[in-house]
PDB file of C-alpha atoms in Angstrom:
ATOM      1  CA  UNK C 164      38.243 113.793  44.148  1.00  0.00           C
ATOM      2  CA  UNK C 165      38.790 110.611  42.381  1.00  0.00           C
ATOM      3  CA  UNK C 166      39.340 109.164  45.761  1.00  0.00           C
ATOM      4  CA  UNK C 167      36.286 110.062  47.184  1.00  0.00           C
ATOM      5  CA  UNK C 168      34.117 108.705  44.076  1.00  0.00           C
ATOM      6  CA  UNK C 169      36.019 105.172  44.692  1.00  0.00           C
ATOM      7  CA  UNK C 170      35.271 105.589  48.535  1.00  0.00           C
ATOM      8  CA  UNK C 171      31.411 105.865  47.750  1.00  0.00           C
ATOM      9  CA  UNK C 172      31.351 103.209  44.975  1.00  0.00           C
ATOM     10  CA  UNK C 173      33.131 100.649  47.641  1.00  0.00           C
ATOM     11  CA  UNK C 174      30.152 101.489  50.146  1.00  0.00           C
ATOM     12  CA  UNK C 175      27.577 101.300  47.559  1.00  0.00           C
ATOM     13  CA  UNK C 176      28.994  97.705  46.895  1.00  0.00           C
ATOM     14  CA  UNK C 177      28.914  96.986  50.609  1.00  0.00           C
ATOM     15  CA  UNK C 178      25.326  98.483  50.962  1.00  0.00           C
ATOM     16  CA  UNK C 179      23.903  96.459  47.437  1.00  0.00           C
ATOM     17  CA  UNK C 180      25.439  93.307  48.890  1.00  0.00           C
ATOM     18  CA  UNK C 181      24.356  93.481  52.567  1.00  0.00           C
ATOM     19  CA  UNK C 182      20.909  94.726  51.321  1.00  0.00           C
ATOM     20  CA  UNK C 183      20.707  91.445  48.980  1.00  0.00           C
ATOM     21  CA  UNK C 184      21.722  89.342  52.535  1.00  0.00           C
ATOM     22  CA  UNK C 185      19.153  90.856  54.200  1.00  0.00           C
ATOM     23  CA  UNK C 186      16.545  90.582  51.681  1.00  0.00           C
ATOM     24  CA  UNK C 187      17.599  86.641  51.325  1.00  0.00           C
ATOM     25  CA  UNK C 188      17.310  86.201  55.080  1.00  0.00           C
ATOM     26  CA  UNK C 189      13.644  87.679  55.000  1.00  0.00           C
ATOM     27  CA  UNK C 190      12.508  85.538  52.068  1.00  0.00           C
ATOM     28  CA  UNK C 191      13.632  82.921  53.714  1.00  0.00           C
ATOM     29  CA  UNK C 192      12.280  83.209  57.047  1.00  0.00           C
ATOM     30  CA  UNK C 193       8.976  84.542  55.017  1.00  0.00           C
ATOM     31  CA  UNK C 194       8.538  80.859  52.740  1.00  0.00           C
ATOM     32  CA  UNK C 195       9.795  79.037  56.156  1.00  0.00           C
ATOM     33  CA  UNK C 196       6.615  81.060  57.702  1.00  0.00           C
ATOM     34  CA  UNK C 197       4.036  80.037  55.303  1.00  0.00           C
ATOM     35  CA  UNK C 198       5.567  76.539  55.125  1.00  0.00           C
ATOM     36  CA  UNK C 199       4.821  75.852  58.781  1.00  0.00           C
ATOM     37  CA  UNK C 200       1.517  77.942  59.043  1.00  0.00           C
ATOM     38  CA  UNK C 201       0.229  75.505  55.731  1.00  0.00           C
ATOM     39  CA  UNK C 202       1.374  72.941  57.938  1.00  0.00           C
ATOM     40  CA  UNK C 203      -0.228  73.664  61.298  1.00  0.00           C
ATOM     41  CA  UNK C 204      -3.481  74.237  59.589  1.00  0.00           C
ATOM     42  CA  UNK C 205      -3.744  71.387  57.776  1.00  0.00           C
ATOM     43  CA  UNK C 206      -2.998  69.196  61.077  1.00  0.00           C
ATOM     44  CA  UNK C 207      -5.520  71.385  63.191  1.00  0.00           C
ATOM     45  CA  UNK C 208      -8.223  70.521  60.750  1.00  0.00           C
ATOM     46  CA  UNK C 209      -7.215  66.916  60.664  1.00  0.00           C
ATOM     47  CA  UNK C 210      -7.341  66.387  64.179  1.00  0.00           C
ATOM     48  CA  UNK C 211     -10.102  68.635  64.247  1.00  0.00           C
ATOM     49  CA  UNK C 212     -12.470  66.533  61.913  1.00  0.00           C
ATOM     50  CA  UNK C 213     -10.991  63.249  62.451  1.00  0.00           C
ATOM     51  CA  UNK C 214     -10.109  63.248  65.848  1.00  0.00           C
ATOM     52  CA  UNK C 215     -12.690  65.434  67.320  1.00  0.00           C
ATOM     53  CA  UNK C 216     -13.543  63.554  70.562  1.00  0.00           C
ATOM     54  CA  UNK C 217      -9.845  63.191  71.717  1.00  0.00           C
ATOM     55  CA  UNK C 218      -8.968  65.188  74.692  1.00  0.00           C
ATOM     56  CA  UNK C 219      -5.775  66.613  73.179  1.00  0.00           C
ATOM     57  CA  UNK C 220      -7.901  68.138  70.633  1.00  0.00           C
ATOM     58  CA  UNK C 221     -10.267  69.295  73.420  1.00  0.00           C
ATOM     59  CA  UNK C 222      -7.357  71.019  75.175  1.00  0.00           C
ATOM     60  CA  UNK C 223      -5.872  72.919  72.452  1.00  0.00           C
ATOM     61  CA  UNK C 224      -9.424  74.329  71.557  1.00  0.00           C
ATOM     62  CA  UNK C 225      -9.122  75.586  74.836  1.00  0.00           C
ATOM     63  CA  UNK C 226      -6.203  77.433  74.513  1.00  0.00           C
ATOM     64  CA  UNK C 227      -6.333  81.133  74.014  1.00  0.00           C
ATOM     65  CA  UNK C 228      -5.287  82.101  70.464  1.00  0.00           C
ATOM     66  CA  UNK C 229      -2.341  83.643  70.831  1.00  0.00           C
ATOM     67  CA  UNK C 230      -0.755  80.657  72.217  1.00  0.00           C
ATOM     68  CA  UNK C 231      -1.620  79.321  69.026  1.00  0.00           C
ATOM     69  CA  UNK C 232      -0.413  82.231  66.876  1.00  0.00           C
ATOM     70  CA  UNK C 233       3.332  82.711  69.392  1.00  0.00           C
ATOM     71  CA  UNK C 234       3.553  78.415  68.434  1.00  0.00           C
ATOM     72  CA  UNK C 235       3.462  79.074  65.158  1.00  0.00           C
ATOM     73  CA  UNK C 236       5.869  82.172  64.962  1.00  0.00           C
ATOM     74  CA  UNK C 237       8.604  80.198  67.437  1.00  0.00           C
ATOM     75  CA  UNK C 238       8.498  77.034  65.005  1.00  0.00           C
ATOM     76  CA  UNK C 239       9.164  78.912  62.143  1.00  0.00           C
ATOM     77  CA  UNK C 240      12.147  81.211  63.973  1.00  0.00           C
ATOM     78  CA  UNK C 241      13.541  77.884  65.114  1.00  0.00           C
ATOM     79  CA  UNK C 242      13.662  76.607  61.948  1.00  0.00           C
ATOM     80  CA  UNK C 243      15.614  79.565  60.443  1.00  0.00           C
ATOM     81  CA  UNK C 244      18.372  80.291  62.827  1.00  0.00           C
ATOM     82  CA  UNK C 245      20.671  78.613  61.173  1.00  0.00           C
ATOM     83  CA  UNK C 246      20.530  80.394  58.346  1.00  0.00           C
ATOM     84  CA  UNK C 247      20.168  84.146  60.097  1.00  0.00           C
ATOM     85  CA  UNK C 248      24.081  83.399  61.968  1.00  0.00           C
ATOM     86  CA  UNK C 249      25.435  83.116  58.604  1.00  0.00           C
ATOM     87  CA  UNK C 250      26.372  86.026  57.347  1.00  0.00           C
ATOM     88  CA  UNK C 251      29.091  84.482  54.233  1.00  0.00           C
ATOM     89  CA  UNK C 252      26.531  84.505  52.225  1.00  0.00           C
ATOM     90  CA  UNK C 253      27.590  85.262  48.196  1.00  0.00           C
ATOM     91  CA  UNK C 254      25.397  85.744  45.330  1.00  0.00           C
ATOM     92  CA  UNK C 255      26.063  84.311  42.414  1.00  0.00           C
ATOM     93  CA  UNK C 256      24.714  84.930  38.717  1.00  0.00           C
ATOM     94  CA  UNK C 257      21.798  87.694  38.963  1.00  0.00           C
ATOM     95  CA  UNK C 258      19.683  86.041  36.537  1.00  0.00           C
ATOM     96  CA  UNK C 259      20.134  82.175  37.866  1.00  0.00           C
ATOM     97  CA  UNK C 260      19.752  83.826  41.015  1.00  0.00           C
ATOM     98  CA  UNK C 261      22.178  81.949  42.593  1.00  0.00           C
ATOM     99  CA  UNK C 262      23.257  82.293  46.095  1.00  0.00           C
ATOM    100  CA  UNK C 263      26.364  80.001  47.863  1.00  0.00           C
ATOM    101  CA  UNK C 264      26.812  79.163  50.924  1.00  0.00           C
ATOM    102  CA  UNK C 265      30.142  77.984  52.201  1.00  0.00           C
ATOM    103  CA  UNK C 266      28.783  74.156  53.695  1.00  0.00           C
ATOM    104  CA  UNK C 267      31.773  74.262  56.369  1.00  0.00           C
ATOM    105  CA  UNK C 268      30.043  77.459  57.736  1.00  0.00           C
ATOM    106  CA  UNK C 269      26.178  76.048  57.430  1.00  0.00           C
ATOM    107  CA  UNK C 270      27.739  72.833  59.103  1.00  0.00           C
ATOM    108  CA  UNK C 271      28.960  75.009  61.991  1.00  0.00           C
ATOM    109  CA  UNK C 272      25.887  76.713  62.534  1.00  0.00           C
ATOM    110  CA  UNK C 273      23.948  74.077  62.060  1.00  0.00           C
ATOM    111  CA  UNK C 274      25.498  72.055  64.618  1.00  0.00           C
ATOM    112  CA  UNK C 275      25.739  74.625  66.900  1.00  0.00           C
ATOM    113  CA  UNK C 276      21.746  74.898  66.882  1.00  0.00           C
ATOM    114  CA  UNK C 277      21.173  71.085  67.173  1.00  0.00           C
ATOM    115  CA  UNK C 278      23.568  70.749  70.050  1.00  0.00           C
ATOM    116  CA  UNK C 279      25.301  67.913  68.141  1.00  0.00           C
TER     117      UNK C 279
END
């Protein structure tokens, strides 16, 4: 019986920590998300106001919108796969709210992405 109790507490540990990964991950790729969607708007009303009569801006008016919209969702996936192949993520201190990655692993991945 005691066994089986130390069984369930080792998956609960598993489950809390892969949960907390996950949860990370979709943070991450959330603030990455707004980040570039801030960042697309902005420049879209630039060009829009400043650089009205430019055909470029002409062109991308004429786009359909969900070009616009699948633009903004691949630029923001391309900026987080690096950080979506890791999976040696630890947590540190709950309330710093810590978390460590090993930098020979992020270096790895990171390279891997660039092509480098």
């Amino acid at each position: 019986m005691l066994r089986y109790v130390g069984t369930i507490k080792d998956i609960g540990t598993f489950f809390k920590w892969t949960l907390a990964n996950i949860s990370y991950k979709f943070l991450y790729y959330s603030l990455n998300l707004r980040y570039v969607g801030v960042t697309l708007i902005s420049l879209q009303r630039y060009l829009t106001i400043c650089k009205w009569r430019s055909t470029w801006i002409k062109q991308i008016s004429s786009l359909p919108r969900y070009v616009i919209f699948l633009v903004h969702w691949t630029v923001s996936l391309l900026l987080i796969i690096p950080i979506l192949t890791l999976d040696s993520i630890r947590f540190g201190c709950v309330c710093k709210q810590m978390v460590a990655i090993d930098p020979d692993d992020f270096r790895v991945e990171y390279n891997f992405i660039v092509g480098v």
